[in-house]
CSV table of C-alpha atoms in Angstrom, one decimal:
chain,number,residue,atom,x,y,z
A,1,UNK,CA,115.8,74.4,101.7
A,2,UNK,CA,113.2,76.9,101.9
A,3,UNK,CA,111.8,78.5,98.7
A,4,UNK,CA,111.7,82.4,98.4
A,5,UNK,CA,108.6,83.6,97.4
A,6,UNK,CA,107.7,87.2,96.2
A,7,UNK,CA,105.1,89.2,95.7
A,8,UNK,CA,103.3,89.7,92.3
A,9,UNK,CA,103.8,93.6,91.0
A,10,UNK,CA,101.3,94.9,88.5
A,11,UNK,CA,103.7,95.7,85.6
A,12,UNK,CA,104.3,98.2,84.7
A,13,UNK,CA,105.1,100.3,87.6
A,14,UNK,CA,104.8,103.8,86.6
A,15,UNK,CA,104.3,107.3,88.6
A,16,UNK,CA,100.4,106.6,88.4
A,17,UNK,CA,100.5,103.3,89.9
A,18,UNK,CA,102.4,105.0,93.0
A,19,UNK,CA,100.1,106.1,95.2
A,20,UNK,CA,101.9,107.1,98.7
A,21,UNK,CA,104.6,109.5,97.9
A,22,UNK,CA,107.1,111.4,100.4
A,23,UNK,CA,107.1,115.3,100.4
A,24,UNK,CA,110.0,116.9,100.0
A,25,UNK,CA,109.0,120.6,99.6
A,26,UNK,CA,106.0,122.8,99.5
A,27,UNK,CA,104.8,126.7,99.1
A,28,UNK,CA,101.9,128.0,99.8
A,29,UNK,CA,100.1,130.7,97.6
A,30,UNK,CA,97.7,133.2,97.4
A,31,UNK,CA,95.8,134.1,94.2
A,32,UNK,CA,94.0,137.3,94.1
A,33,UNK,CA,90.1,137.5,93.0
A,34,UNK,CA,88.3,139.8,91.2
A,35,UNK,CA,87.9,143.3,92.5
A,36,UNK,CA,86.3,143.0,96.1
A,37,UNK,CA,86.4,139.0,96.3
A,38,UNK,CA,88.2,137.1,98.1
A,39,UNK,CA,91.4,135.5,97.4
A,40,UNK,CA,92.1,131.9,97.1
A,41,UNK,CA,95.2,130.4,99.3
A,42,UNK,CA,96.8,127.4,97.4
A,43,UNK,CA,99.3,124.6,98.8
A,44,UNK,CA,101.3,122.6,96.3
A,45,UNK,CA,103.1,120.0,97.3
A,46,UNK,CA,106.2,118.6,95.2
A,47,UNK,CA,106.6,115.0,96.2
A,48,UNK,CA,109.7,112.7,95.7
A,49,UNK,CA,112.1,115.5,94.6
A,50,UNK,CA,109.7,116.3,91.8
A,51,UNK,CA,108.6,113.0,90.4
A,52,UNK,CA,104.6,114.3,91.7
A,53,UNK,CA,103.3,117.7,92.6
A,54,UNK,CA,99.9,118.5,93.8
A,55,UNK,CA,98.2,121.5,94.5
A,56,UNK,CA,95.7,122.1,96.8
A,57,UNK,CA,93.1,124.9,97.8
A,58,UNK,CA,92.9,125.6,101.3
A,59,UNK,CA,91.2,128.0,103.5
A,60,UNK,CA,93.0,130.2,106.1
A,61,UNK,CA,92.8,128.2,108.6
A,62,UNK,CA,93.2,124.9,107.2
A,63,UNK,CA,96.9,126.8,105.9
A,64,UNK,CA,97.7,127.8,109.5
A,65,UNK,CA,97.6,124.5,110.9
A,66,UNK,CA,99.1,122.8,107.8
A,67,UNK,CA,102.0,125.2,108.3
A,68,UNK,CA,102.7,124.4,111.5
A,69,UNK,CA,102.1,120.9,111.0
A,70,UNK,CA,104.8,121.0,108.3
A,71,UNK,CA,107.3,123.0,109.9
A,72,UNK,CA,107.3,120.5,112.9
A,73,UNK,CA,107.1,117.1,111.3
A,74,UNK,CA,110.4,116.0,110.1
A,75,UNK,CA,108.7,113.0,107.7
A,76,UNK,CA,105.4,113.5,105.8
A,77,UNK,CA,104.0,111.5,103.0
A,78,UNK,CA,100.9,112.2,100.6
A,79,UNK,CA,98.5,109.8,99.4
A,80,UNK,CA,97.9,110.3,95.9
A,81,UNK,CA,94.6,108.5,95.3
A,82,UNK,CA,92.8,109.4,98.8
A,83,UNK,CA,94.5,113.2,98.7
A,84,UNK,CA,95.8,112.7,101.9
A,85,UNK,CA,98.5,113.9,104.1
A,86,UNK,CA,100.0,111.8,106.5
A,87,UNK,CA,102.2,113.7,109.3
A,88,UNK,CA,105.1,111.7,111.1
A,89,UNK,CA,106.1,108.2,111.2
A,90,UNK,CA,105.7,106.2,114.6
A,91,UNK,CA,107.0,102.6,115.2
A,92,UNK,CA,104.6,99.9,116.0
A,93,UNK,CA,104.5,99.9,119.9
A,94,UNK,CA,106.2,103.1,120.5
């Protein structure tokens, strides 16, 4: 009979040993400057219904393509460590 074998965790698993996490909402802000400087567009992200949120600082065009990258991208995760966002998931081969 073959033996299951499994894989060694790091205990204890916590929310800072997660470090991909799924997005489940975001909003996009703008703060305003001092008087006649610029303002400063924010993202924040709140990942796996609220267990993570992130905020990022994003210029104007970084937030137009992130918007429409979000609005068209059913699934998109966020890699905590790296501060990355990952757009879509694609089968192997497809």
């Amino acid at each position: 009979m073959a033996r299951a074998t499994t894989t060694k965790v790091r205990q204890p698993v916590t929310d800072d040993s997660i470090k991909v996490r799924q997005l489940s909402h975001y909003q996009f802000s703008w703060v305003a400057g001092e008087p006649a400087a610029p303002g400063t567009l924010t993202l924040q992200l709140v990942l796996d219904e609220g267990a993570w949120e992130e905020v990022l600082t994003v210029d104007a065009d970084d937030a137009d393509v992130l918007q429409d990258l979000l609005r068209s991208t059913p699934t998109v995760h966020y890699d905590v460590s790296r501060r990355t966002l990952m757009f879509g998931v694609t089968a192997v081969g497809a």
